C-alpha positions as a LaTeX table, in Angstrom:
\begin{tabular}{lrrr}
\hline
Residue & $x$ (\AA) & $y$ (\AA) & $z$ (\AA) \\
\hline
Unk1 & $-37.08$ & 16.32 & $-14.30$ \\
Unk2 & $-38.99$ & 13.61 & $-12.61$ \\
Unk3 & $-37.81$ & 11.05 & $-10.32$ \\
Unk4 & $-40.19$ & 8.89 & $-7.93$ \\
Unk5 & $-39.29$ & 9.35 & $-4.15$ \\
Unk6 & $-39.88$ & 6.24 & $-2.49$ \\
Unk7 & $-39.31$ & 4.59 & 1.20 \\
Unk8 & $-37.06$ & 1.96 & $-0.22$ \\
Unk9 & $-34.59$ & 2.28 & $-3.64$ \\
Unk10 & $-32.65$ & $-0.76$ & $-5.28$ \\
Unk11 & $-29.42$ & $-0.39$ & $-7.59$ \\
Unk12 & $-31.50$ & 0.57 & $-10.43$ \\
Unk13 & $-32.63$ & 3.74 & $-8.70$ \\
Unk14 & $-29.36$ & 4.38 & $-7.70$ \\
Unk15 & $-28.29$ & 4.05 & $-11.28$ \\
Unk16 & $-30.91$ & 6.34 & $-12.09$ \\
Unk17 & $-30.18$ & 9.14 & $-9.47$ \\
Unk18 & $-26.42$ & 8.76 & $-10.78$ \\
Unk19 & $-27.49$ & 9.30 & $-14.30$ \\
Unk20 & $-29.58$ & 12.15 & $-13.64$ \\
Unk21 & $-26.43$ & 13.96 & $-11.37$ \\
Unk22 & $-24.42$ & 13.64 & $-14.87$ \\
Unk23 & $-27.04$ & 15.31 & $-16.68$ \\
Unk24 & $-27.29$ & 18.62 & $-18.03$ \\
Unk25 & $-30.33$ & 19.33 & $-15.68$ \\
Unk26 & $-28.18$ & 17.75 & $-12.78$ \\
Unk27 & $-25.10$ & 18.72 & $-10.63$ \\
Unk28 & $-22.81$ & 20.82 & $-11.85$ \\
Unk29 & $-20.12$ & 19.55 & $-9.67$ \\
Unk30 & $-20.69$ & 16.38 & $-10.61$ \\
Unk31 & $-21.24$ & 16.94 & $-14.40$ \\
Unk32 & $-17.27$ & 18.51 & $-14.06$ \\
Unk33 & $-15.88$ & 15.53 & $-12.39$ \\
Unk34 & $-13.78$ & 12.27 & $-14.71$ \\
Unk35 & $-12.62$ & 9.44 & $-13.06$ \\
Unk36 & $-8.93$ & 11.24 & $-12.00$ \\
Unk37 & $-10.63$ & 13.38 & $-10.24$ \\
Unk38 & $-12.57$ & 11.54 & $-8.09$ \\
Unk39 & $-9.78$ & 8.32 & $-8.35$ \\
Unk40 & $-8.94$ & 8.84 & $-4.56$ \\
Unk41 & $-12.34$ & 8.96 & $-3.28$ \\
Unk42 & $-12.37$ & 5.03 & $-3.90$ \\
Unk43 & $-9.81$ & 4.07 & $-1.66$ \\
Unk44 & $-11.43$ & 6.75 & 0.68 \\
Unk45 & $-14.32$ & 5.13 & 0.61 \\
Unk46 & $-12.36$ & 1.67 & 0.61 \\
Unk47 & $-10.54$ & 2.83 & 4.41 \\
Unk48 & $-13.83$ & 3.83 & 6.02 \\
Unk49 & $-15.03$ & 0.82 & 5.01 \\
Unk50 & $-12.09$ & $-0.88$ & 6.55 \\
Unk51 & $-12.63$ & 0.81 & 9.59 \\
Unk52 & $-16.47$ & 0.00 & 9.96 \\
Unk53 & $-15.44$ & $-3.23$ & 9.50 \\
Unk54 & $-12.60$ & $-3.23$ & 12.22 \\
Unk55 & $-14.92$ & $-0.98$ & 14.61 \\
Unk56 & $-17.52$ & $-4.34$ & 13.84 \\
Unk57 & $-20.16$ & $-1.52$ & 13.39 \\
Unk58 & $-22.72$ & $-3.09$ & 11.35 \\
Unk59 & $-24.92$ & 0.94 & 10.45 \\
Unk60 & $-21.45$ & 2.27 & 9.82 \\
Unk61 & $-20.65$ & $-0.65$ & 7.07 \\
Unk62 & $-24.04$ & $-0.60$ & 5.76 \\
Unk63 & $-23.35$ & 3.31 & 5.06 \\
Unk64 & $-19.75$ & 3.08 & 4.04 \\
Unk65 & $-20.31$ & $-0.31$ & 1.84 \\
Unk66 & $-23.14$ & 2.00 & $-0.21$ \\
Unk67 & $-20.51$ & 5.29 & $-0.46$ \\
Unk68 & $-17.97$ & 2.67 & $-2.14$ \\
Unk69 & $-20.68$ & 1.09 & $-4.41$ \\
Unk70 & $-21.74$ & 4.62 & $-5.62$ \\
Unk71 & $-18.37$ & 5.17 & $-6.27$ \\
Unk72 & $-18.42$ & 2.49 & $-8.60$ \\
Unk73 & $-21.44$ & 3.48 & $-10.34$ \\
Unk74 & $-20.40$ & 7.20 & $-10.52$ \\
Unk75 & $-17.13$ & 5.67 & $-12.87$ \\
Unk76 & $-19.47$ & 3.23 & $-14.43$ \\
Unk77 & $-22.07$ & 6.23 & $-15.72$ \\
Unk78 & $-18.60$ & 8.23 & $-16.95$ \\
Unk79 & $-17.88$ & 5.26 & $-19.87$ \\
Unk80 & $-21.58$ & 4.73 & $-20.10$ \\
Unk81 & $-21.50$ & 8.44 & $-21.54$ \\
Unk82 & $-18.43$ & 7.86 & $-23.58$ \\
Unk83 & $-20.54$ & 4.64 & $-24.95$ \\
Unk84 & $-17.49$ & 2.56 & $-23.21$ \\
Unk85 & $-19.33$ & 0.41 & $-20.91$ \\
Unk86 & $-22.29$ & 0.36 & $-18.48$ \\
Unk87 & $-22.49$ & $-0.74$ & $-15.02$ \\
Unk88 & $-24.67$ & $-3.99$ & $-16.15$ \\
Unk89 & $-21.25$ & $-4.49$ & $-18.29$ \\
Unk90 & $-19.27$ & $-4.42$ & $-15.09$ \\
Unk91 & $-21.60$ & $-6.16$ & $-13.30$ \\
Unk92 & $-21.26$ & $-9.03$ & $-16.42$ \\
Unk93 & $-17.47$ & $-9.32$ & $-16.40$ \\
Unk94 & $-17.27$ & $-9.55$ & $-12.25$ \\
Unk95 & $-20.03$ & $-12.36$ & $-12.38$ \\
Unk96 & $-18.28$ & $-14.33$ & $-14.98$ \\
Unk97 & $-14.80$ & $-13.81$ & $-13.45$ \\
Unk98 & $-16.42$ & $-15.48$ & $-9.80$ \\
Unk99 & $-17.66$ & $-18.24$ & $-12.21$ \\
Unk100 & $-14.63$ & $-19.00$ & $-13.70$ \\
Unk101 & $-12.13$ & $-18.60$ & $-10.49$ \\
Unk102 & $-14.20$ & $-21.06$ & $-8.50$ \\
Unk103 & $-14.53$ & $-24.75$ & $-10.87$ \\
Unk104 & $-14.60$ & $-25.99$ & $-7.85$ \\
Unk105 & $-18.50$ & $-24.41$ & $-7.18$ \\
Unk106 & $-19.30$ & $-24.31$ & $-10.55$ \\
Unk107 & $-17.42$ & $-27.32$ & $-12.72$ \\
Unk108 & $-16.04$ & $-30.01$ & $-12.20$ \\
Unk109 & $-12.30$ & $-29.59$ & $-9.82$ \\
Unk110 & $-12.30$ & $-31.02$ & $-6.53$ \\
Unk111 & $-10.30$ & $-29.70$ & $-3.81$ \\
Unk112 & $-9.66$ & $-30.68$ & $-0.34$ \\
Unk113 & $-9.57$ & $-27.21$ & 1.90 \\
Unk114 & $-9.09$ & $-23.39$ & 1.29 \\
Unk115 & $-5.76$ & $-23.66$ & 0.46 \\
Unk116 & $-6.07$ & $-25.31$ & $-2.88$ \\
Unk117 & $-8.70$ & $-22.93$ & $-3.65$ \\
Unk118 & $-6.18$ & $-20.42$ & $-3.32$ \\
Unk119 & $-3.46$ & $-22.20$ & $-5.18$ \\
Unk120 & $-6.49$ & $-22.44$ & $-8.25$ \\
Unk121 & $-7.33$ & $-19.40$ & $-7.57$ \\
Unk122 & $-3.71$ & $-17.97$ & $-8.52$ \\
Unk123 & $-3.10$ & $-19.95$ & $-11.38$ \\
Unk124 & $-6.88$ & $-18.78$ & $-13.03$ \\
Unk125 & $-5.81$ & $-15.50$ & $-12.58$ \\
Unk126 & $-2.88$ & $-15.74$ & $-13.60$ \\
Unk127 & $-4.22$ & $-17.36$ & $-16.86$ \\
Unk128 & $-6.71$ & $-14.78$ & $-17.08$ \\
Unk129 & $-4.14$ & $-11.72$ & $-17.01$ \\
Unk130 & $-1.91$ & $-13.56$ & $-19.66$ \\
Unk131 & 1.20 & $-13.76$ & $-16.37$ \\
Unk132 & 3.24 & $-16.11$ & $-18.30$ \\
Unk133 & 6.63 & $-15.78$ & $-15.93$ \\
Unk134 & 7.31 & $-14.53$ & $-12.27$ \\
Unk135 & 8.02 & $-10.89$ & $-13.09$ \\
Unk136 & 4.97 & $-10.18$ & $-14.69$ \\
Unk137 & 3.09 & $-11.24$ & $-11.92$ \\
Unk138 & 4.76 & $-9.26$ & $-9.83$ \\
Unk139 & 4.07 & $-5.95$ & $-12.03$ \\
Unk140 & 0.58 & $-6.51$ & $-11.85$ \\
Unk141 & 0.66 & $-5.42$ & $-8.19$ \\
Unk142 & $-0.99$ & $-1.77$ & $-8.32$ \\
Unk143 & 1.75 & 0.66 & $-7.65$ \\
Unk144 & $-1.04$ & 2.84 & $-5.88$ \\
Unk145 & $-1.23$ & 0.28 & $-3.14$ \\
Unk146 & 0.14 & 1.46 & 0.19 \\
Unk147 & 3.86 & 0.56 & 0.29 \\
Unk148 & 3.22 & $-2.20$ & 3.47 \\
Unk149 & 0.42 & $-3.69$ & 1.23 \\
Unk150 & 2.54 & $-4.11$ & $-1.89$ \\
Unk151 & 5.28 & $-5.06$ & 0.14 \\
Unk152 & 3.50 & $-8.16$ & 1.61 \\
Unk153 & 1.86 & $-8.69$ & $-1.65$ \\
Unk154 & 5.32 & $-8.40$ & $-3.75$ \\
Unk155 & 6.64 & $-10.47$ & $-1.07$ \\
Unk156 & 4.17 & $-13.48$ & $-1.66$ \\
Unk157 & 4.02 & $-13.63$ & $-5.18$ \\
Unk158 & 8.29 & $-13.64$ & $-5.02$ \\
Unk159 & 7.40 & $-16.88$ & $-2.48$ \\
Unk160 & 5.56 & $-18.37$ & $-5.13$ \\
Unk161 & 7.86 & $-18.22$ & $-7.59$ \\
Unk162 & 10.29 & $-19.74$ & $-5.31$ \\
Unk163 & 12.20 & $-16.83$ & $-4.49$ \\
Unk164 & 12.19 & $-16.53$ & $-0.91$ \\
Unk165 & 13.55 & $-17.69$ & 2.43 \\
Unk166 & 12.71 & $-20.90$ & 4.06 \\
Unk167 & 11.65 & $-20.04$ & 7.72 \\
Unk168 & 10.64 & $-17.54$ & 9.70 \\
Unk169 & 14.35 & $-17.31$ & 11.87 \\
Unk170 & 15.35 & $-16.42$ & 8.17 \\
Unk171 & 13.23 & $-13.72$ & 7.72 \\
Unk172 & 13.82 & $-12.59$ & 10.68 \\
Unk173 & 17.35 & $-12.61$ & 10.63 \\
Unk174 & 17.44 & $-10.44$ & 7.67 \\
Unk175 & 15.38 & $-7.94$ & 9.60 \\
Unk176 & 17.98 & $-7.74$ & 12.38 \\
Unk177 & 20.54 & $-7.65$ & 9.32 \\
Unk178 & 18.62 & $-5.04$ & 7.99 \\
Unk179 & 18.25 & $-2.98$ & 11.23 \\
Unk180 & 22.32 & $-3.14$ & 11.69 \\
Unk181 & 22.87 & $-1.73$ & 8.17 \\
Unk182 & 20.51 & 1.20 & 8.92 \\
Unk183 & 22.30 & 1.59 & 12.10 \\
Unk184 & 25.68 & 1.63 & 10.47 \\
Unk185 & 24.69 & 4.39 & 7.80 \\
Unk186 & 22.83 & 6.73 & 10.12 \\
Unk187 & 26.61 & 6.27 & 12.38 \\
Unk188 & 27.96 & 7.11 & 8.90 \\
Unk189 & 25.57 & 10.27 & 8.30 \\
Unk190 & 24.86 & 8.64 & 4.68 \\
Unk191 & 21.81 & 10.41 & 3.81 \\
Unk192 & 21.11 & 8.43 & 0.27 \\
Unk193 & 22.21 & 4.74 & 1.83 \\
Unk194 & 19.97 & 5.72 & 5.35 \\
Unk195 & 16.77 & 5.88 & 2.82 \\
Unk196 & 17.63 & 2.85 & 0.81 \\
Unk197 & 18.24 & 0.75 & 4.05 \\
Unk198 & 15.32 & 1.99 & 5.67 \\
Unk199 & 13.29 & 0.84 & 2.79 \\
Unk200 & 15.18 & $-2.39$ & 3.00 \\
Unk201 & 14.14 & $-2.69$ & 6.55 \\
Unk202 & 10.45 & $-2.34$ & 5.89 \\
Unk203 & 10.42 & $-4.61$ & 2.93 \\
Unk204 & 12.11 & $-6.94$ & 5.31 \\
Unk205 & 8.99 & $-6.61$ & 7.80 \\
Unk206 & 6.69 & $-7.04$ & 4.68 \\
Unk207 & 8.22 & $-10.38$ & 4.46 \\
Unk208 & 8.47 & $-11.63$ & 7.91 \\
Unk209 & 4.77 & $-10.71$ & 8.16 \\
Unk210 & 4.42 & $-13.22$ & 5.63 \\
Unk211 & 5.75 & $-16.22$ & 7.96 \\
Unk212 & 4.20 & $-14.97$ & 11.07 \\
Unk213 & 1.16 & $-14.78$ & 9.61 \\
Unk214 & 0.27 & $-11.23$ & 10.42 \\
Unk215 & $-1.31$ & $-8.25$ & 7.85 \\
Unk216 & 1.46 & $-5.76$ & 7.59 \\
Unk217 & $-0.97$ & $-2.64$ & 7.69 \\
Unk218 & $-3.42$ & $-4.28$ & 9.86 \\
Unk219 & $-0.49$ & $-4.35$ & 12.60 \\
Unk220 & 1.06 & $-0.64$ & 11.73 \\
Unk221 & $-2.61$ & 0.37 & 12.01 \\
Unk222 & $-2.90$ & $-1.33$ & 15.62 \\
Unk223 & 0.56 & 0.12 & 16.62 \\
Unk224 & $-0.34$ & 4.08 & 15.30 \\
Unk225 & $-3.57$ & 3.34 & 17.73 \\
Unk226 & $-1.83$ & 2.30 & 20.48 \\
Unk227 & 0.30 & 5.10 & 20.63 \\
Unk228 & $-2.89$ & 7.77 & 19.85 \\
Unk229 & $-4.60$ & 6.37 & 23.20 \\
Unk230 & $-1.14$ & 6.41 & 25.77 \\
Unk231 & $-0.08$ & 9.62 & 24.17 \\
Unk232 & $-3.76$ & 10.89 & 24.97 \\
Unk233 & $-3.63$ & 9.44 & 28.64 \\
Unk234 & $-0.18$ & 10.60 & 29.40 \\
Unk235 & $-0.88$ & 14.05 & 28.17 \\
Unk236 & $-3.91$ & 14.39 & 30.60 \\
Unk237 & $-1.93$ & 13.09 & 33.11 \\
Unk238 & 0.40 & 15.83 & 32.98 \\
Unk239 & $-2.28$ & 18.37 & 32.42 \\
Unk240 & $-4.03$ & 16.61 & 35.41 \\
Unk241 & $-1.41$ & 17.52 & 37.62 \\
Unk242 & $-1.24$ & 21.54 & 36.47 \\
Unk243 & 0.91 & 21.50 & 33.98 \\
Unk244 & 1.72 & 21.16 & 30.25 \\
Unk245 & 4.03 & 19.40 & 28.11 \\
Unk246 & 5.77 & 22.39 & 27.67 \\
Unk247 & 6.28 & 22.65 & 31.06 \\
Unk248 & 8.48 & 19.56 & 31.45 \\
Unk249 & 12.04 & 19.11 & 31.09 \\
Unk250 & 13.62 & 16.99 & 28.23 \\
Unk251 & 14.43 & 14.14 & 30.75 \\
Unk252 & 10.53 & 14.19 & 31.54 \\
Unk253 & 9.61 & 14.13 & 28.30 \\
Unk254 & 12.02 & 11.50 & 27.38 \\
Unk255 & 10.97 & 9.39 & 29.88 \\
Unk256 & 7.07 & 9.85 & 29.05 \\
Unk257 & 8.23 & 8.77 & 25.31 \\
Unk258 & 9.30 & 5.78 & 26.81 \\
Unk259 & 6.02 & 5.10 & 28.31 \\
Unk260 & 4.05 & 5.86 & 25.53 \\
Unk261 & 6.08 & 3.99 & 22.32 \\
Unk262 & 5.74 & 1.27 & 25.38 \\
Unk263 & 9.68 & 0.72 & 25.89 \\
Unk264 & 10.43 & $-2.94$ & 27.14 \\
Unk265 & 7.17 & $-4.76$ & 26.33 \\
\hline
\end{tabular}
């Protein structure tokens, strides 16, 4: 097998390299491997490139935005074997999709701001996918999403449609609402009616996000990190003064909790 090492390689040698991995004369991990079995490494690759992104680490993205295109082309090259499609097809299809979701680049629409772009955007795709009432948009959110995600998502496409309430005190009311039900069924040692409240209670967040304007698991995200870094400086505090966590009493510790879920802010 032949293949020219260079100093610089475009998407056609990547293509290439791809192609030859596949082959009989290739990997042998990779000849094994069909798109189930790799499905996960594309939202893998998707996260770290959410987190170069967040870290505003310009090496890290250029490394993590090429794992998640090879990704791509490593599916692509599986239906280019089963004489499906090709990666030029994909390539084809995306193109013509950006052409037709933005008339107002490349025909004749005129819009005022971003937000009619959106609201053209929405009804091209839903056009496009055939979404001829409420519901079926709604189905076309990708169960695989993270719950938050299709949450917020579910939650806007309900707005759309109408279905939804008018403020934010609303929203947030129903949160409180929702938090007192939990409360009431935990009191009440329901097991089955403590899970179904505490999903009601998230999906209540998912919508509030909505009005305040905030990414549901961009703030979880910032919360989870918040809590790494006090937990981390509160533990070497105690270790800092001789002792352990273990060492402390469960008053101690409850009081550290406090400090570190940040109680009162």
């Amino acid at each position: 097998m032949s293949f020219e090492l260079k100093d610089r390689y475009d998407i056609n040698d990547l293509l290439e390299v791809t192609r030859i991995l596949r082959s009989e004369n290739g990997c042998v991990w990779d000849r094994e491997q069909d798109h189930k079995t790799i499905r996960m490494n594309v939202l893998e690759e998707a996260y770290e490139v959410m987190e170069a992104i967040d870290k505003e680490d310009a090496a890290m993205l250029r490394e993590e935005l090429g794992d998640l295109l090879f990704q791509a082309v490593f599916h692509c090259q599986i239906e280019t074997e089963q004489g499906s499609f090709n990666f030029g097809d994909a390539v084809d299809e995306v193109t013509k999709k950006m052409i037709y979701r933005h008339p107002h680049v490349f025909g004749d629409v005129s819009v005022e701001n971003s937000d009619e772009v959106l609201v053209n955007w929405e009804k091209l795709k839903k056009a496009s996918k055939n979404q001829e009432n409420a519901v079926s948009s709604l189905d076309s959110v990708p169960d695989i999403l993270p719950a938050l995600m299709r949450g917020q998502k579910i939650a806007k496409r309900s707005s759309d449609a109408g279905l939804s309430f008018d403020d934010k005190e609303q929203a947030l009311e129903w949160v409180k609402t929702c938090t007192e039900n939990l409360s009431l069924s935990i009191l009440n040692k329901k097991e089955e009616e403590i899970e179904e409240r505490f999903g009601n209670l998230l999906f209540a967040c998912c919508i509030l996000s909505r009005f305040i304007k905030k990414d549901s698991e961009k703030a979880l995200t910032f919360a989870i990190n918040k809590f790494i870094i006090r937990f981390r400086d509160i533990e070497q505090q105690v270790i800092n003064s001789g002792k352990k966590l273990d060492d402390l009493s469960d008053e101690e510790l409850d009081k550290l909790f406090g400090t570190v879920i940040g109680q009162g802010e």
